[in-house]
mmCIF file of N, CA and C in Angstrom:
data_model
loop_
_atom_site.group_PDB
_atom_site.id
_atom_site.type_symbol
_atom_site.label_atom_id
_atom_site.label_comp_id
_atom_site.label_asym_id
_atom_site.label_seq_id
_atom_site.Cartn_x
_atom_site.Cartn_y
_atom_site.Cartn_z
ATOM 1 N N MET A 1 -58.396 11.163 16.627
ATOM 2 C CA MET A 1 -59.136 10.835 15.427
ATOM 3 C C MET A 1 -58.331 9.853 14.596
ATOM 4 N N THR A 2 -59.002 8.859 14.082
ATOM 5 C CA THR A 2 -58.364 7.871 13.227
ATOM 6 C C THR A 2 -58.932 7.988 11.822
ATOM 7 N N LEU A 3 -58.044 8.011 10.859
ATOM 8 C CA LEU A 3 -58.458 8.093 9.463
ATOM 9 C C LEU A 3 -58.099 6.776 8.801
ATOM 10 N N HIS A 4 -59.091 6.147 8.196
ATOM 11 C CA HIS A 4 -58.855 4.878 7.505
ATOM 12 C C HIS A 4 -58.583 5.152 6.033
ATOM 13 N N ILE A 5 -57.873 4.262 5.396
ATOM 14 C CA ILE A 5 -57.457 4.457 4.009
ATOM 15 C C ILE A 5 -58.653 4.545 3.055
ATOM 16 N N GLU A 6 -59.792 3.975 3.457
ATOM 17 C CA GLU A 6 -60.981 4.006 2.592
ATOM 18 C C GLU A 6 -61.579 5.417 2.491
ATOM 19 N N THR A 7 -61.390 6.234 3.503
ATOM 20 C CA THR A 7 -62.005 7.565 3.519
ATOM 21 C C THR A 7 -61.488 8.447 2.387
ATOM 22 N N PRO A 8 -60.174 8.620 2.216
ATOM 23 C CA PRO A 8 -59.716 9.421 1.077
ATOM 24 C C PRO A 8 -60.069 8.776 -0.265
ATOM 25 N N ALA A 9 -60.180 7.455 -0.282
ATOM 26 C CA ALA A 9 -60.530 6.763 -1.528
ATOM 27 C C ALA A 9 -61.935 7.127 -1.987
ATOM 28 N N LEU A 10 -62.782 7.548 -1.060
ATOM 29 C CA LEU A 10 -64.145 7.951 -1.420
ATOM 30 C C LEU A 10 -64.156 9.184 -2.325
ATOM 31 N N LEU A 11 -63.129 10.029 -2.201
ATOM 32 C CA LEU A 11 -63.066 11.233 -3.030
ATOM 33 C C LEU A 11 -62.752 10.932 -4.493
ATOM 34 N N PHE A 12 -62.238 9.761 -4.773
ATOM 35 C CA PHE A 12 -61.825 9.435 -6.140
ATOM 36 C C PHE A 12 -62.956 9.591 -7.139
ATOM 37 N N SER A 13 -64.061 8.910 -6.885
ATOM 38 C CA SER A 13 -65.142 8.940 -7.865
ATOM 39 C C SER A 13 -65.733 10.339 -7.989
ATOM 40 N N ALA A 14 -65.936 11.015 -6.874
ATOM 41 C CA ALA A 14 -66.513 12.359 -6.913
ATOM 42 C C ALA A 14 -65.582 13.330 -7.632
ATOM 43 N N THR A 15 -64.314 13.304 -7.281
ATOM 44 C CA THR A 15 -63.360 14.233 -7.877
ATOM 45 C C THR A 15 -63.167 13.935 -9.367
ATOM 46 N N SER A 16 -63.148 12.669 -9.721
ATOM 47 C CA SER A 16 -62.995 12.306 -11.135
ATOM 48 C C SER A 16 -64.173 12.805 -11.957
ATOM 49 N N LEU A 17 -65.379 12.662 -11.444
ATOM 50 C CA LEU A 17 -66.561 13.153 -12.160
ATOM 51 C C LEU A 17 -66.566 14.675 -12.259
ATOM 52 N N ILE A 18 -66.146 15.321 -11.203
ATOM 53 C CA ILE A 18 -66.081 16.794 -11.217
ATOM 54 C C ILE A 18 -65.060 17.259 -12.254
ATOM 55 N N LEU A 19 -63.906 16.613 -12.311
ATOM 56 C CA LEU A 19 -62.881 16.992 -13.283
ATOM 57 C C LEU A 19 -63.366 16.751 -14.711
ATOM 58 N N LEU A 20 -64.130 15.688 -14.918
ATOM 59 C CA LEU A 20 -64.705 15.420 -16.236
ATOM 60 C C LEU A 20 -65.690 16.525 -16.622
ATOM 61 N N ALA A 21 -66.518 16.946 -15.682
ATOM 62 C CA ALA A 21 -67.468 18.040 -15.940
ATOM 63 C C ALA A 21 -66.721 19.339 -16.240
ATOM 64 N N TYR A 22 -65.656 19.616 -15.498
ATOM 65 C CA TYR A 22 -64.869 20.824 -15.739
ATOM 66 C C TYR A 22 -64.238 20.791 -17.132
ATOM 67 N N THR A 23 -63.739 19.641 -17.542
ATOM 68 C CA THR A 23 -63.136 19.509 -18.862
ATOM 69 C C THR A 23 -64.172 19.735 -19.952
ATOM 70 N N ASN A 24 -65.365 19.201 -19.762
ATOM 71 C CA ASN A 24 -66.441 19.428 -20.735
ATOM 72 C C ASN A 24 -66.798 20.909 -20.818
ATOM 73 N N ARG A 25 -66.852 21.575 -19.676
ATOM 74 C CA ARG A 25 -67.105 23.021 -19.670
ATOM 75 C C ARG A 25 -66.031 23.757 -20.447
ATOM 76 N N PHE A 26 -64.789 23.399 -20.173
ATOM 77 C CA PHE A 26 -63.663 24.051 -20.843
ATOM 78 C C PHE A 26 -63.758 23.888 -22.354
ATOM 79 N N LEU A 27 -64.016 22.663 -22.812
ATOM 80 C CA LEU A 27 -64.081 22.405 -24.247
ATOM 81 C C LEU A 27 -65.238 23.169 -24.894
ATOM 82 N N THR A 28 -66.367 23.238 -24.210
ATOM 83 C CA THR A 28 -67.516 23.965 -24.741
ATOM 84 C C THR A 28 -67.217 25.460 -24.858
ATOM 85 N N VAL A 29 -66.674 26.034 -23.797
ATOM 86 C CA VAL A 29 -66.358 27.464 -23.810
ATOM 87 C C VAL A 29 -65.279 27.761 -24.853
ATOM 88 N N ALA A 30 -64.287 26.894 -24.974
ATOM 89 C CA ALA A 30 -63.225 27.106 -25.960
ATOM 90 C C ALA A 30 -63.794 27.086 -27.380
ATOM 91 N N THR A 31 -64.720 26.191 -27.645
ATOM 92 C CA THR A 31 -65.358 26.126 -28.961
ATOM 93 C C THR A 31 -66.145 27.397 -29.250
ATOM 94 N N ILE A 32 -66.865 27.891 -28.252
ATOM 95 C CA ILE A 32 -67.639 29.122 -28.414
ATOM 96 C C ILE A 32 -66.705 30.303 -28.678
ATOM 97 N N VAL A 33 -65.594 30.377 -27.948
ATOM 98 C CA VAL A 33 -64.634 31.470 -28.133
ATOM 99 C C VAL A 33 -64.078 31.452 -29.556
ATOM 100 N N ARG A 34 -63.719 30.282 -30.039
ATOM 101 C CA ARG A 34 -63.175 30.190 -31.400
ATOM 102 C C ARG A 34 -64.202 30.677 -32.428
ATOM 103 N N GLY A 35 -65.451 30.267 -32.245
ATOM 104 C CA GLY A 35 -66.508 30.706 -33.154
ATOM 105 C C GLY A 35 -66.750 32.203 -33.085
ATOM 106 N N LEU A 36 -66.755 32.749 -31.877
ATOM 107 C CA LEU A 36 -66.968 34.188 -31.725
ATOM 108 C C LEU A 36 -65.797 34.994 -32.290
ATOM 109 N N LYS A 37 -64.599 34.475 -32.152
ATOM 110 C CA LYS A 37 -63.436 35.182 -32.705
ATOM 111 C C LYS A 37 -63.538 35.260 -34.219
ATOM 112 N N LYS A 38 -63.954 34.165 -34.823
ATOM 113 C CA LYS A 38 -64.132 34.146 -36.274
ATOM 114 C C LYS A 38 -65.220 35.142 -36.676
ATOM 115 N N THR A 39 -66.317 35.171 -35.944
ATOM 116 C CA THR A 39 -67.406 36.098 -36.227
ATOM 117 C C THR A 39 -66.948 37.539 -36.037
ATOM 118 N N TYR A 40 -66.158 37.788 -35.007
ATOM 119 C CA TYR A 40 -65.666 39.143 -34.733
ATOM 120 C C TYR A 40 -64.753 39.638 -35.854
ATOM 121 N N LYS A 41 -63.953 38.744 -36.426
ATOM 122 C CA LYS A 41 -63.072 39.140 -37.520
ATOM 123 C C LYS A 41 -63.880 39.525 -38.765
ATOM 124 N N GLU A 42 -65.024 38.858 -38.947
ATOM 125 C CA GLU A 42 -65.863 39.154 -40.102
ATOM 126 C C GLU A 42 -66.601 40.479 -39.926
ATOM 127 N N LYS A 43 -67.155 40.690 -38.747
ATOM 128 C CA LYS A 43 -67.856 41.952 -38.467
ATOM 129 C C LYS A 43 -67.550 42.356 -37.027
ATOM 130 N N GLU A 44 -66.832 43.434 -36.892
ATOM 131 C CA GLU A 44 -66.416 43.890 -35.572
ATOM 132 C C GLU A 44 -67.615 44.466 -34.826
ATOM 133 N N ASN A 45 -68.064 43.702 -33.852
ATOM 134 C CA ASN A 45 -69.229 44.079 -33.062
ATOM 135 C C ASN A 45 -68.796 44.157 -31.595
ATOM 136 N N LYS A 46 -69.141 45.230 -30.933
ATOM 137 C CA LYS A 46 -68.722 45.420 -29.538
ATOM 138 C C LYS A 46 -69.335 44.363 -28.625
ATOM 139 N N MET A 47 -70.554 43.930 -28.923
ATOM 140 C CA MET A 47 -71.219 42.916 -28.095
ATOM 141 C C MET A 47 -70.457 41.591 -28.138
ATOM 142 N N ILE A 48 -69.962 41.243 -29.333
ATOM 143 C CA ILE A 48 -69.175 40.008 -29.471
ATOM 144 C C ILE A 48 -67.889 40.112 -28.665
ATOM 145 N N LEU A 49 -67.254 41.272 -28.702
ATOM 146 C CA LEU A 49 -66.023 41.480 -27.937
ATOM 147 C C LEU A 49 -66.283 41.343 -26.439
ATOM 148 N N LEU A 50 -67.412 41.865 -25.951
ATOM 149 C CA LEU A 50 -67.775 41.723 -24.538
ATOM 150 C C LEU A 50 -68.015 40.266 -24.179
ATOM 151 N N GLU A 51 -68.649 39.527 -25.088
ATOM 152 C CA GLU A 51 -68.873 38.100 -24.845
ATOM 153 C C GLU A 51 -67.553 37.347 -24.758
ATOM 154 N N ILE A 52 -66.620 37.699 -25.633
ATOM 155 C CA ILE A 52 -65.311 37.035 -25.616
ATOM 156 C C ILE A 52 -64.585 37.334 -24.302
ATOM 157 N N LYS A 53 -64.664 38.565 -23.821
ATOM 158 C CA LYS A 53 -64.025 38.917 -22.546
ATOM 159 C C LYS A 53 -64.652 38.130 -21.401
ATOM 160 N N ASN A 54 -65.971 37.985 -21.429
ATOM 161 C CA ASN A 54 -66.671 37.210 -20.407
ATOM 162 C C ASN A 54 -66.229 35.751 -20.454
ATOM 163 N N LEU A 55 -66.143 35.211 -21.649
ATOM 164 C CA LEU A 55 -65.721 33.813 -21.801
ATOM 165 C C LEU A 55 -64.268 33.627 -21.381
ATOM 166 N N ASN A 56 -63.435 34.647 -21.591
ATOM 167 C CA ASN A 56 -62.042 34.579 -21.151
ATOM 168 C C ASN A 56 -61.959 34.454 -19.626
ATOM 169 N N LEU A 57 -62.795 35.231 -18.938
ATOM 170 C CA LEU A 57 -62.847 35.120 -17.473
ATOM 171 C C LEU A 57 -63.303 33.725 -17.068
ATOM 172 N N ARG A 58 -64.312 33.213 -17.748
ATOM 173 C CA ARG A 58 -64.800 31.866 -17.434
ATOM 174 C C ARG A 58 -63.720 30.815 -17.669
ATOM 175 N N LEU A 59 -62.945 30.961 -18.754
ATOM 176 C CA LEU A 59 -61.854 30.016 -19.016
ATOM 177 C C LEU A 59 -60.811 30.057 -17.900
ATOM 178 N N THR A 60 -60.513 31.245 -17.417
ATOM 179 C CA THR A 60 -59.556 31.385 -16.312
ATOM 180 C C THR A 60 -60.083 30.687 -15.067
ATOM 181 N N LEU A 61 -61.357 30.902 -14.764
ATOM 182 C CA LEU A 61 -61.955 30.253 -13.592
ATOM 183 C C LEU A 61 -61.955 28.733 -13.745
ATOM 184 N N ILE A 62 -62.271 28.255 -14.941
ATOM 185 C CA ILE A 62 -62.281 26.811 -15.172
ATOM 186 C C ILE A 62 -60.881 26.239 -14.980
ATOM 187 N N ARG A 63 -59.862 26.967 -15.430
ATOM 188 C CA ARG A 63 -58.484 26.499 -15.229
ATOM 189 C C ARG A 63 -58.174 26.364 -13.739
ATOM 190 N N TYR A 64 -58.565 27.372 -12.945
ATOM 191 C CA TYR A 64 -58.319 27.300 -11.499
ATOM 192 C C TYR A 64 -59.171 26.216 -10.839
ATOM 193 N N MET A 65 -60.379 26.016 -11.341
ATOM 194 C CA MET A 65 -61.219 24.935 -10.822
ATOM 195 C C MET A 65 -60.534 23.589 -11.045
ATOM 196 N N GLN A 66 -60.006 23.400 -12.259
ATOM 197 C CA GLN A 66 -59.319 22.155 -12.587
ATOM 198 C C GLN A 66 -58.065 21.978 -11.734
ATOM 199 N N MET A 67 -57.317 23.057 -11.562
ATOM 200 C CA MET A 67 -56.092 22.974 -10.752
ATOM 201 C C MET A 67 -56.420 22.595 -9.308
ATOM 202 N N ALA A 68 -57.450 23.205 -8.739
ATOM 203 C CA ALA A 68 -57.835 22.888 -7.363
ATOM 204 C C ALA A 68 -58.352 21.460 -7.268
ATOM 205 N N GLY A 69 -59.104 21.017 -8.275
ATOM 206 C CA GLY A 69 -59.622 19.647 -8.276
ATOM 207 C C GLY A 69 -58.517 18.618 -8.390
ATOM 208 N N VAL A 70 -57.565 18.863 -9.283
ATOM 209 C CA VAL A 70 -56.436 17.942 -9.438
ATOM 210 C C VAL A 70 -55.585 17.931 -8.173
ATOM 211 N N SER A 71 -55.377 19.093 -7.574
ATOM 212 C CA SER A 71 -54.624 19.156 -6.312
ATOM 213 C C SER A 71 -55.330 18.352 -5.225
ATOM 214 N N SER A 72 -56.635 18.468 -5.181
ATOM 215 C CA SER A 72 -57.410 17.708 -4.202
ATOM 216 C C SER A 72 -57.223 16.206 -4.406
ATOM 217 N N LEU A 73 -57.307 15.780 -5.660
ATOM 218 C CA LEU A 73 -57.124 14.362 -5.958
ATOM 219 C C LEU A 73 -55.703 13.909 -5.623
ATOM 220 N N PHE A 74 -54.718 14.724 -5.968
ATOM 221 C CA PHE A 74 -53.321 14.401 -5.666
ATOM 222 C C PHE A 74 -53.107 14.260 -4.158
ATOM 223 N N LEU A 75 -53.620 15.229 -3.399
ATOM 224 C CA LEU A 75 -53.451 15.172 -1.943
ATOM 225 C C LEU A 75 -54.188 13.982 -1.339
ATOM 226 N N SER A 76 -55.310 13.624 -1.942
ATOM 227 C CA SER A 76 -56.045 12.459 -1.461
ATOM 228 C C SER A 76 -55.236 11.173 -1.676
ATOM 229 N N VAL A 77 -54.611 11.062 -2.837
ATOM 230 C CA VAL A 77 -53.768 9.886 -3.122
ATOM 231 C C VAL A 77 -52.558 9.878 -2.198
ATOM 232 N N PHE A 78 -51.960 11.036 -1.993
ATOM 233 C CA PHE A 78 -50.809 11.120 -1.098
ATOM 234 C C PHE A 78 -51.212 10.769 0.336
ATOM 235 N N THR A 79 -52.419 11.171 0.726
ATOM 236 C CA THR A 79 -52.936 10.808 2.048
ATOM 237 C C THR A 79 -53.008 9.295 2.193
ATOM 238 N N MET A 80 -53.515 8.633 1.158
ATOM 239 C CA MET A 80 -53.614 7.176 1.216
ATOM 240 C C MET A 80 -52.238 6.532 1.351
ATOM 241 N N LEU A 81 -51.257 7.110 0.652
ATOM 242 C CA LEU A 81 -49.891 6.597 0.771
ATOM 243 C C LEU A 81 -49.383 6.756 2.204
ATOM 244 N N LEU A 82 -49.618 7.934 2.792
ATOM 245 C CA LEU A 82 -49.174 8.151 4.172
ATOM 246 C C LEU A 82 -49.882 7.219 5.147
ATOM 247 N N LEU A 83 -51.164 6.994 4.938
ATOM 248 C CA LEU A 83 -51.888 6.065 5.811
ATOM 249 C C LEU A 83 -51.371 4.649 5.638
ATOM 250 N N PHE A 84 -51.024 4.283 4.409
ATOM 251 C CA PHE A 84 -50.443 2.978 4.145
ATOM 252 C C PHE A 84 -49.110 2.819 4.863
ATOM 253 N N LEU A 85 -48.356 3.924 4.958
ATOM 254 C CA LEU A 85 -47.062 3.909 5.644
ATOM 255 C C LEU A 85 -47.209 4.162 7.151
ATOM 256 N N ASP A 86 -48.450 4.150 7.635
ATOM 257 C CA ASP A 86 -48.782 4.320 9.050
ATOM 258 C C ASP A 86 -48.366 5.692 9.591
ATOM 259 N N GLN A 87 -48.526 6.714 8.776
ATOM 260 C CA GLN A 87 -48.265 8.102 9.176
ATOM 261 C C GLN A 87 -49.621 8.802 9.366
ATOM 262 N N GLN A 88 -50.312 8.424 10.408
ATOM 263 C CA GLN A 88 -51.686 8.848 10.670
ATOM 264 C C GLN A 88 -51.839 10.375 10.772
ATOM 265 N N LEU A 89 -50.998 11.012 11.563
ATOM 266 C CA LEU A 89 -51.134 12.445 11.800
ATOM 267 C C LEU A 89 -50.931 13.255 10.518
ATOM 268 N N PHE A 90 -49.863 12.951 9.780
ATOM 269 C CA PHE A 90 -49.626 13.659 8.518
ATOM 270 C C PHE A 90 -50.745 13.380 7.510
ATOM 271 N N GLY A 91 -51.222 12.155 7.529
ATOM 272 C CA GLY A 91 -52.317 11.775 6.636
ATOM 273 C C GLY A 91 -53.579 12.573 6.920
ATOM 274 N N ILE A 92 -53.883 12.783 8.198
ATOM 275 C CA ILE A 92 -55.074 13.555 8.575
ATOM 276 C C ILE A 92 -54.951 14.991 8.087
ATOM 277 N N TYR A 93 -53.795 15.595 8.280
ATOM 278 C CA TYR A 93 -53.603 16.978 7.833
ATOM 279 C C TYR A 93 -53.676 17.092 6.305
ATOM 280 N N LEU A 94 -53.060 16.137 5.633
ATOM 281 C CA LEU A 94 -53.080 16.162 4.177
ATOM 282 C C LEU A 94 -54.496 15.949 3.633
ATOM 283 N N PHE A 95 -55.262 15.092 4.309
ATOM 284 C CA PHE A 95 -56.641 14.874 3.878
ATOM 285 C C PHE A 95 -57.471 16.145 4.088
ATOM 286 N N GLY A 96 -57.197 16.852 5.168
ATOM 287 C CA GLY A 96 -57.876 18.130 5.386
ATOM 288 C C GLY A 96 -57.551 19.115 4.284
ATOM 289 N N MET A 97 -56.289 19.144 3.851
ATOM 290 C CA MET A 97 -55.903 20.021 2.743
ATOM 291 C C MET A 97 -56.586 19.589 1.446
ATOM 292 N N SER A 98 -56.746 18.283 1.276
ATOM 293 C CA SER A 98 -57.440 17.765 0.099
ATOM 294 C C SER A 98 -58.892 18.223 0.079
ATOM 295 N N LEU A 99 -59.539 18.174 1.220
ATOM 296 C CA LEU A 99 -60.926 18.645 1.311
ATOM 297 C C LEU A 99 -61.008 20.146 1.053
ATOM 298 N N LEU A 100 -60.025 20.878 1.535
ATOM 299 C CA LEU A 100 -59.991 22.318 1.290
ATOM 300 C C LEU A 100 -59.847 22.608 -0.215
ATOM 301 N N GLY A 101 -59.001 21.854 -0.885
ATOM 302 C CA GLY A 101 -58.852 22.005 -2.335
ATOM 303 C C GLY A 101 -60.148 21.724 -3.073
ATOM 304 N N LEU A 102 -60.869 20.709 -2.618
ATOM 305 C CA LEU A 102 -62.155 20.392 -3.238
ATOM 306 C C LEU A 102 -63.167 21.505 -2.995
ATOM 307 N N LEU A 103 -63.166 22.066 -1.794
ATOM 308 C CA LEU A 103 -64.063 23.194 -1.499
ATOM 309 C C LEU A 103 -63.746 24.410 -2.369
ATOM 310 N N ILE A 104 -62.478 24.693 -2.549
ATOM 311 C CA ILE A 104 -62.076 25.816 -3.397
ATOM 312 C C ILE A 104 -62.547 25.578 -4.827
ATOM 313 N N SER A 105 -62.346 24.369 -5.303
ATOM 314 C CA SER A 105 -62.766 24.012 -6.650
ATOM 315 C C SER A 105 -64.272 24.193 -6.827
ATOM 316 N N LEU A 106 -65.039 23.743 -5.870
ATOM 317 C CA LEU A 106 -66.497 23.877 -5.943
ATOM 318 C C LEU A 106 -66.931 25.334 -5.836
ATOM 319 N N GLY A 107 -66.254 26.104 -5.013
ATOM 320 C CA GLY A 107 -66.567 27.529 -4.901
ATOM 321 C C GLY A 107 -66.317 28.266 -6.203
ATOM 322 N N LEU A 108 -65.195 27.954 -6.860
ATOM 323 C CA LEU A 108 -64.899 28.560 -8.159
ATOM 324 C C LEU A 108 -65.930 28.132 -9.201
ATOM 325 N N SER A 109 -66.362 26.896 -9.110
ATOM 326 C CA SER A 109 -67.394 26.398 -10.019
ATOM 327 C C SER A 109 -68.690 27.178 -9.841
ATOM 328 N N PHE A 110 -69.058 27.440 -8.603
ATOM 329 C CA PHE A 110 -70.259 28.220 -8.304
ATOM 330 C C PHE A 110 -70.141 29.623 -8.915
ATOM 331 N N TRP A 111 -68.982 30.241 -8.771
ATOM 332 C CA TRP A 111 -68.728 31.572 -9.319
ATOM 333 C C TRP A 111 -68.849 31.553 -10.849
ATOM 334 N N GLU A 112 -68.242 30.547 -11.476
ATOM 335 C CA GLU A 112 -68.273 30.433 -12.933
ATOM 336 C C GLU A 112 -69.697 30.225 -13.433
ATOM 337 N N ILE A 113 -70.482 29.439 -12.733
ATOM 338 C CA ILE A 113 -71.877 29.213 -13.122
ATOM 339 C C ILE A 113 -72.661 30.520 -13.036
ATOM 340 N N ASN A 114 -72.440 31.292 -11.994
ATOM 341 C CA ASN A 114 -73.129 32.587 -11.867
ATOM 342 C C ASN A 114 -72.770 33.531 -13.010
ATOM 343 N N ILE A 115 -71.504 33.566 -13.382
ATOM 344 C CA ILE A 115 -71.082 34.409 -14.500
ATOM 345 C C ILE A 115 -71.766 33.942 -15.784
ATOM 346 N N SER A 116 -71.838 32.645 -15.969
ATOM 347 C CA SER A 116 -72.470 32.086 -17.160
ATOM 348 C C SER A 116 -73.951 32.453 -17.235
ATOM 349 N N VAL A 117 -74.653 32.334 -16.125
ATOM 350 C CA VAL A 117 -76.081 32.664 -16.086
ATOM 351 C C VAL A 117 -76.292 34.157 -16.339
ATOM 352 N N ASP A 118 -75.470 34.996 -15.729
ATOM 353 C CA ASP A 118 -75.582 36.443 -15.952
ATOM 354 C C ASP A 118 -75.341 36.797 -17.421
ATOM 355 N N ALA A 119 -74.371 36.134 -18.039
ATOM 356 C CA ALA A 119 -74.075 36.394 -19.448
ATOM 357 C C ALA A 119 -75.252 35.975 -20.336
ATOM 358 N N LEU A 120 -75.855 34.841 -20.021
ATOM 359 C CA LEU A 120 -77.019 34.397 -20.801
ATOM 360 C C LEU A 120 -78.197 35.354 -20.637
ATOM 361 N N ARG A 121 -78.398 35.837 -19.428
ATOM 362 C CA ARG A 121 -79.475 36.807 -19.206
ATOM 363 C C ARG A 121 -79.225 38.085 -19.998
ATOM 364 N N LEU A 122 -77.996 38.545 -20.030
ATOM 365 C CA LEU A 122 -77.651 39.733 -20.804
ATOM 366 C C LEU A 122 -77.873 39.480 -22.291
ATOM 367 N N HIS A 123 -77.497 38.295 -22.727
ATOM 368 C CA HIS A 123 -77.651 37.923 -24.132
ATOM 369 C C HIS A 123 -79.127 37.885 -24.541
ATOM 370 N N LEU A 124 -79.988 37.476 -23.622
ATOM 371 C CA LEU A 124 -81.421 37.378 -23.909
ATOM 372 C C LEU A 124 -82.183 38.667 -23.613
ATOM 373 N N SER A 125 -81.521 39.645 -23.027
ATOM 374 C CA SER A 125 -82.209 40.861 -22.609
ATOM 375 C C SER A 125 -82.856 41.603 -23.765
ATOM 376 N N ASP A 126 -82.238 41.596 -24.937
ATOM 377 C CA ASP A 126 -82.843 42.299 -26.064
ATOM 378 C C ASP A 126 -84.153 41.640 -26.513
ATOM 379 N N LEU A 127 -84.237 40.317 -26.381
ATOM 380 C CA LEU A 127 -85.491 39.645 -26.716
ATOM 381 C C LEU A 127 -86.593 39.977 -25.718
ATOM 382 N N ILE A 128 -86.224 40.078 -24.470
ATOM 383 C CA ILE A 128 -87.204 40.398 -23.412
ATOM 384 C C ILE A 128 -87.702 41.821 -23.609
ATOM 385 N N GLU A 129 -86.792 42.730 -23.984
ATOM 386 C CA GLU A 129 -87.196 44.127 -24.233
ATOM 387 C C GLU A 129 -88.170 44.205 -25.418
ATOM 388 N N LYS A 130 -87.918 43.447 -26.483
ATOM 389 C CA LYS A 130 -88.813 43.435 -27.643
ATOM 390 C C LYS A 130 -90.182 42.884 -27.265
ATOM 391 N N GLU A 131 -90.192 41.878 -26.393
ATOM 392 C CA GLU A 131 -91.451 41.245 -25.985
ATOM 393 C C GLU A 131 -92.314 42.206 -25.168
ATOM 394 N N THR A 132 -91.678 42.998 -24.293
ATOM 395 C CA THR A 132 -92.434 43.927 -23.455
ATOM 396 C C THR A 132 -92.980 45.102 -24.238
ATOM 397 N N LYS A 133 -92.361 45.430 -25.386
ATOM 398 C CA LYS A 133 -92.826 46.550 -26.212
ATOM 399 C C LYS A 133 -93.942 46.078 -27.060
#
């Protein structure tokens, strides 16, 4: 198998956009956490505390998503360097590791999205119960 230098370069745009989306998620969740913490200090509500715990898990997942995405991008750049230095075999293995990092990042993203949707459904459950009554 031959790997050309253009192949790892294809991951640049995709990985950069994914990292931008992850950063936006992080900033949004961090803003919500700060607001909920302020609200919790004003009136101690168990539901708010549960939401904060859920958001804490999401922040942890987003951090790991970002780490896996950055690792993928780093390995992709290193692959290009190895291909430039005519180290084909090492470059192929490193590119495979880069793809694995991207898969891990996307898998964590899928998990975080599911947690987010479940939390929103729980948050809306009281409205649905009122509607059915």
